[in-house]
PDB file of C-alpha atoms in Angstrom:
ATOM      1  CA  MET A   1      -5.110 -41.392 -22.484  1.00 56.00           C
ATOM      2  CA  LYS A   2      -5.168 -40.502 -26.117  1.00 59.00           C
ATOM      3  CA  THR A   3      -8.341 -40.568 -28.136  1.00 58.00           C
ATOM      4  CA  ALA A   4      -8.576 -41.633 -31.403  1.00 57.00           C
ATOM      5  CA  SER A   5      -8.802 -37.774 -32.605  1.00 54.00           C
ATOM      6  CA  ASP A   6      -5.718 -37.070 -30.964  1.00 53.00           C
ATOM      7  CA  GLU A   7      -3.877 -40.023 -32.668  1.00 55.00           C
ATOM      8  CA  LEU A   8      -5.337 -38.841 -35.949  1.00 47.00           C
ATOM      9  CA  LEU A   9      -4.195 -35.337 -35.189  1.00 46.00           C
ATOM     10  CA  GLU A  10      -0.524 -36.494 -34.303  1.00 54.00           C
ATOM     11  CA  GLN A  11      -0.438 -38.604 -37.641  1.00 50.00           C
ATOM     12  CA  ARG A  12      -1.406 -35.598 -39.647  1.00 49.00           C
ATOM     13  CA  GLU A  13       1.174 -33.291 -38.231  1.00 51.00           C
ATOM     14  CA  ASP A  14       3.843 -36.067 -38.574  1.00 54.00           C
ATOM     15  CA  THR A  15       3.005 -36.357 -42.308  1.00 58.00           C
ATOM     16  CA  GLN A  16       3.202 -32.501 -42.601  1.00 66.00           C
ATOM     17  CA  GLN A  17       6.431 -32.289 -40.870  1.00 77.00           C
ATOM     18  CA  GLY A  18       9.199 -30.912 -43.117  1.00 86.00           C
ATOM     19  CA  ARG A  19       6.661 -30.184 -45.892  1.00 94.00           C
ATOM     20  CA  TYR A  20       6.434 -26.581 -47.383  1.00 96.00           C
ATOM     21  CA  LEU A  21       4.237 -24.782 -49.909  1.00 97.00           C
ATOM     22  CA  THR A  22       6.685 -22.969 -52.200  1.00 97.00           C
ATOM     23  CA  PHE A  23       5.870 -19.815 -53.829  1.00 98.00           C
ATOM     24  CA  TYR A  24       7.615 -17.248 -55.976  1.00 97.00           C
ATOM     25  CA  LEU A  25       7.977 -13.380 -55.293  1.00 96.00           C
ATOM     26  CA  GLY A  26       9.916 -12.280 -58.486  1.00 93.00           C
ATOM     27  CA  GLU A  27      12.599 -14.821 -59.036  1.00 93.00           C
ATOM     28  CA  GLU A  28      12.960 -15.746 -55.287  1.00 94.00           C
ATOM     29  CA  ILE A  29      11.602 -19.001 -54.009  1.00 96.00           C
ATOM     30  CA  TYR A  30       9.693 -18.874 -50.440  1.00 96.00           C
ATOM     31  CA  GLY A  31       8.355 -21.725 -48.428  1.00 96.00           C
ATOM     32  CA  ILE A  32       5.677 -21.828 -45.896  1.00 96.00           C
ATOM     33  CA  GLU A  33       5.233 -24.747 -43.746  1.00 95.00           C
ATOM     34  CA  ILE A  34       2.053 -26.647 -44.979  1.00 96.00           C
ATOM     35  CA  GLY A  35       0.712 -27.198 -41.625  1.00 95.00           C
ATOM     36  CA  TYR A  36      -0.310 -23.206 -41.775  1.00 96.00           C
ATOM     37  CA  VAL A  37      -1.944 -23.312 -45.158  1.00 97.00           C
ATOM     38  CA  THR A  38      -5.650 -23.464 -45.211  1.00 96.00           C
ATOM     39  CA  GLU A  39      -6.101 -22.988 -48.917  1.00 97.00           C
ATOM     40  CA  ILE A  40      -4.803 -21.298 -52.114  1.00 97.00           C
ATOM     41  CA  ILE A  41      -7.232 -19.261 -53.916  1.00 97.00           C
ATOM     42  CA  GLY A  42      -7.368 -16.883 -56.987  1.00 95.00           C
ATOM     43  CA  MET A  43      -7.518 -13.202 -56.625  1.00 95.00           C
ATOM     44  CA  HIS A  44     -10.838 -11.749 -55.171  1.00 93.00           C
ATOM     45  CA  PRO A  45     -12.123  -8.522 -55.125  1.00 94.00           C
ATOM     46  CA  ILE A  46     -10.277  -6.633 -52.101  1.00 96.00           C
ATOM     47  CA  THR A  47     -12.041  -3.915 -49.815  1.00 96.00           C
ATOM     48  CA  LYS A  48      -9.505  -1.219 -49.072  1.00 96.00           C
ATOM     49  CA  VAL A  49      -9.209  -0.314 -45.336  1.00 94.00           C
ATOM     50  CA  PRO A  50      -8.163   3.389 -44.407  1.00 93.00           C
ATOM     51  CA  GLU A  51      -5.017   4.126 -42.360  1.00 92.00           C
ATOM     52  CA  VAL A  52      -3.092   0.778 -42.619  1.00 92.00           C
ATOM     53  CA  LYS A  53       0.601  -0.007 -43.878  1.00 93.00           C
ATOM     54  CA  ASP A  54       0.838  -0.165 -47.603  1.00 92.00           C
ATOM     55  CA  TYR A  55       1.392  -3.641 -47.717  1.00 94.00           C
ATOM     56  CA  ILE A  56      -1.920  -4.517 -46.289  1.00 94.00           C
ATOM     57  CA  LYS A  57      -4.088  -4.437 -49.110  1.00 96.00           C
ATOM     58  CA  GLY A  58      -7.534  -4.410 -47.508  1.00 96.00           C
ATOM     59  CA  ILE A  59      -9.917  -7.497 -46.717  1.00 97.00           C
ATOM     60  CA  ILE A  60     -11.680 -10.011 -48.789  1.00 97.00           C
ATOM     61  CA  ASN A  61     -15.000 -11.791 -48.125  1.00 96.00           C
ATOM     62  CA  LEU A  62     -14.012 -15.609 -48.460  1.00 95.00           C
ATOM     63  CA  ARG A  63     -17.417 -17.436 -48.188  1.00 94.00           C
ATOM     64  CA  GLY A  64     -18.554 -15.218 -45.391  1.00 95.00           C
ATOM     65  CA  LYS A  65     -15.373 -14.833 -43.433  1.00 95.00           C
ATOM     66  CA  ILE A  66     -13.578 -11.546 -43.516  1.00 96.00           C
ATOM     67  CA  ILE A  67      -9.779 -12.148 -44.204  1.00 97.00           C
ATOM     68  CA  PRO A  68      -6.964  -9.401 -44.106  1.00 97.00           C
ATOM     69  CA  VAL A  69      -4.762  -9.921 -47.059  1.00 97.00           C
ATOM     70  CA  ILE A  70      -1.210  -8.539 -47.398  1.00 96.00           C
ATOM     71  CA  ASP A  71       0.765  -8.299 -50.567  1.00 97.00           C
ATOM     72  CA  MET A  72       4.158 -10.089 -49.595  1.00 96.00           C
ATOM     73  CA  ARG A  73       6.087  -8.110 -52.401  1.00 95.00           C
ATOM     74  CA  LEU A  74       5.391  -4.905 -50.421  1.00 94.00           C
ATOM     75  CA  LYS A  75       5.754  -6.630 -47.106  1.00 92.00           C
ATOM     76  CA  PHE A  76       9.430  -7.487 -48.278  1.00 90.00           C
ATOM     77  CA  ARG A  77       9.827  -4.034 -49.756  1.00 89.00           C
ATOM     78  CA  LYS A  78       9.953  -5.197 -53.303  1.00 92.00           C
ATOM     79  CA  GLU A  79       8.674  -3.322 -56.252  1.00 93.00           C
ATOM     80  CA  PRO A  80       5.057  -3.575 -56.891  1.00 93.00           C
ATOM     81  CA  ILE A  81       3.851  -5.547 -60.078  1.00 94.00           C
ATOM     82  CA  GLU A  82       0.382  -5.561 -61.726  1.00 94.00           C
ATOM     83  CA  TYR A  83      -1.463  -8.694 -60.516  1.00 94.00           C
ATOM     84  CA  ASP A  84      -1.944 -11.353 -63.237  1.00 95.00           C
ATOM     85  CA  ASP A  85      -3.734 -14.648 -63.855  1.00 94.00           C
ATOM     86  CA  ARG A  86      -0.820 -16.371 -61.687  1.00 95.00           C
ATOM     87  CA  THR A  87      -1.090 -14.182 -58.849  1.00 97.00           C
ATOM     88  CA  CYS A  88      -2.971 -15.894 -55.884  1.00 97.00           C
ATOM     89  CA  ILE A  89      -3.595 -15.539 -52.237  1.00 98.00           C
ATOM     90  CA  ILE A  90      -2.341 -18.279 -49.876  1.00 98.00           C
ATOM     91  CA  VAL A  91      -4.917 -18.353 -46.931  1.00 98.00           C
ATOM     92  CA  ILE A  92      -2.731 -19.154 -43.694  1.00 97.00           C
ATOM     93  CA  ASP A  93      -4.119 -19.850 -40.166  1.00 95.00           C
ATOM     94  CA  VAL A  94      -1.609 -19.254 -37.369  1.00 93.00           C
ATOM     95  CA  ASP A  95      -2.880 -19.487 -33.710  1.00 91.00           C
ATOM     96  CA  ASN A  96      -6.226 -19.183 -34.733  1.00 92.00           C
ATOM     97  CA  MET A  97      -5.674 -15.897 -36.822  1.00 93.00           C
ATOM     98  CA  THR A  98      -6.483 -16.093 -40.449  1.00 95.00           C
ATOM     99  CA  MET A  99      -4.673 -13.992 -43.239  1.00 96.00           C
ATOM    100  CA  GLY A 100      -4.155 -13.893 -46.787  1.00 97.00           C
ATOM    101  CA  LEU A 101      -0.779 -13.784 -48.422  1.00 97.00           C
ATOM    102  CA  ILE A 102      -0.708 -12.241 -52.195  1.00 98.00           C
ATOM    103  CA  VAL A 103       2.085 -13.881 -54.096  1.00 98.00           C
ATOM    104  CA  ASP A 104       3.269 -13.724 -57.636  1.00 98.00           C
ATOM    105  CA  LYS A 105       2.784 -17.473 -58.203  1.00 97.00           C
ATOM    106  CA  VAL A 106       2.409 -20.876 -56.144  1.00 97.00           C
ATOM    107  CA  SER A 107       4.789 -23.442 -57.078  1.00 95.00           C
ATOM    108  CA  GLU A 108       4.529 -26.961 -55.320  1.00 95.00           C
ATOM    109  CA  VAL A 109       4.495 -28.769 -52.034  1.00 95.00           C
ATOM    110  CA  ILE A 110       8.121 -30.098 -51.134  1.00 94.00           C
ATOM    111  CA  SER A 111       9.671 -31.988 -48.418  1.00 94.00           C
ATOM    112  CA  ILE A 112      12.958 -30.489 -46.805  1.00 92.00           C
ATOM    113  CA  ASP A 113      14.652 -32.588 -44.427  1.00 88.00           C
ATOM    114  CA  GLY A 114      16.990 -31.305 -41.456  1.00 85.00           C
ATOM    115  CA  GLU A 115      20.139 -31.792 -43.259  1.00 88.00           C
ATOM    116  CA  ASN A 116      19.107 -29.493 -46.229  1.00 88.00           C
ATOM    117  CA  MET A 117      18.221 -26.762 -44.144  1.00 90.00           C
ATOM    118  CA  VAL A 118      20.248 -24.049 -42.456  1.00 89.00           C
ATOM    119  CA  PRO A 119      19.580 -21.432 -40.057  1.00 88.00           C
ATOM    120  CA  PRO A 120      19.021 -17.758 -41.407  1.00 84.00           C
ATOM    121  CA  PRO A 121      22.205 -15.501 -41.757  1.00 78.00           C
ATOM    122  CA  SER A 122      22.891 -13.769 -38.584  1.00 71.00           C
ATOM    123  CA  HIS A 123      22.159 -10.106 -37.974  1.00 63.00           C
ATOM    124  CA  LYS A 124      25.892  -9.155 -38.015  1.00 57.00           C
ATOM    125  CA  SER A 125      25.979 -10.131 -41.563  1.00 54.00           C
ATOM    126  CA  GLY A 126      23.532  -6.999 -42.242  1.00 52.00           C
ATOM    127  CA  ILE A 127      20.848  -9.301 -43.788  1.00 53.00           C
ATOM    128  CA  LYS A 128      17.690  -8.474 -41.788  1.00 57.00           C
ATOM    129  CA  ASN A 129      16.045 -11.921 -41.545  1.00 75.00           C
ATOM    130  CA  LYS A 130      12.968 -11.507 -39.047  1.00 82.00           C
ATOM    131  CA  TYR A 131      10.664 -13.536 -41.297  1.00 88.00           C
ATOM    132  CA  LEU A 132      12.894 -16.242 -42.077  1.00 90.00           C
ATOM    133  CA  GLN A 133      13.076 -19.473 -40.116  1.00 90.00           C
ATOM    134  CA  GLY A 134      15.584 -21.092 -42.345  1.00 91.00           C
ATOM    135  CA  ILE A 135      16.887 -21.600 -45.626  1.00 93.00           C
ATOM    136  CA  GLY A 136      16.204 -24.765 -47.543  1.00 94.00           C
ATOM    137  CA  LYS A 137      18.268 -26.497 -50.290  1.00 91.00           C
ATOM    138  CA  VAL A 138      16.493 -28.408 -52.678  1.00 88.00           C
ATOM    139  CA  ASP A 139      18.476 -29.743 -55.898  1.00 87.00           C
ATOM    140  CA  SER A 140      20.084 -26.411 -57.011  1.00 89.00           C
ATOM    141  CA  ASP A 141      17.444 -24.067 -55.367  1.00 90.00           C
ATOM    142  CA  VAL A 142      17.649 -22.075 -52.493  1.00 93.00           C
ATOM    143  CA  ILE A 143      14.292 -21.529 -50.740  1.00 95.00           C
ATOM    144  CA  LEU A 144      13.498 -19.069 -48.008  1.00 94.00           C
ATOM    145  CA  LEU A 145      11.690 -20.598 -45.297  1.00 95.00           C
ATOM    146  CA  LEU A 146       9.305 -18.021 -43.724  1.00 94.00           C
ATOM    147  CA  ASP A 147       8.335 -17.920 -39.963  1.00 92.00           C
ATOM    148  CA  CYS A 148       4.504 -17.432 -40.347  1.00 90.00           C
ATOM    149  CA  LYS A 149       4.160 -16.273 -36.757  1.00 88.00           C
ATOM    150  CA  MET A 150       6.359 -13.505 -37.467  1.00 87.00           C
ATOM    151  CA  LEU A 151       3.977 -12.348 -40.520  1.00 82.00           C
ATOM    152  CA  PHE A 152       1.491 -11.453 -37.746  1.00 76.00           C
ATOM    153  CA  ASP A 153       4.075  -9.260 -35.803  1.00 72.00           C
ATOM    154  CA  GLU A 154       3.397  -5.780 -36.328  1.00 61.00           C
ATOM    155  CA  GLY A 155       6.361  -4.610 -34.507  1.00 53.00           C
ATOM    156  CA  GLU A 156       9.033  -2.068 -35.941  1.00 45.00           C
ATOM    157  CA  GLU A 157       9.845  -2.964 -39.434  1.00 47.00           C
TER     158      GLU A 157
END
């Protein structure tokens, strides 16, 4: 038998289905399923951690919780840029693991239905798409939809 809290959780998940927080890295637009997003914060002081990959910028203290932060530009092998007042951290939670994603700027929350989504290009095309779960089409924009679970994967890159 379902409890009231189970029903509320299901309703919340239903309303988040197909909704993505969009952000920019340069001119490219990316999307993350809104259900993974905990909050969006401005840049915080980052404590460097020795002997980690270059895209792992370090850790932040967010209201007493220590969170690793990664620079999405470096993760996707883009040129680093100077952080500015539009740079922010998207805090995500995947399977009870929390991480901050440093992005150039956050755009908006959008809905993308199944008919406006296509699978990522196949590996045969030469495009490495380990982090993509799909590609969304909204008006004239192409949105690269990220697989948040793969962001935590530390396998070979």
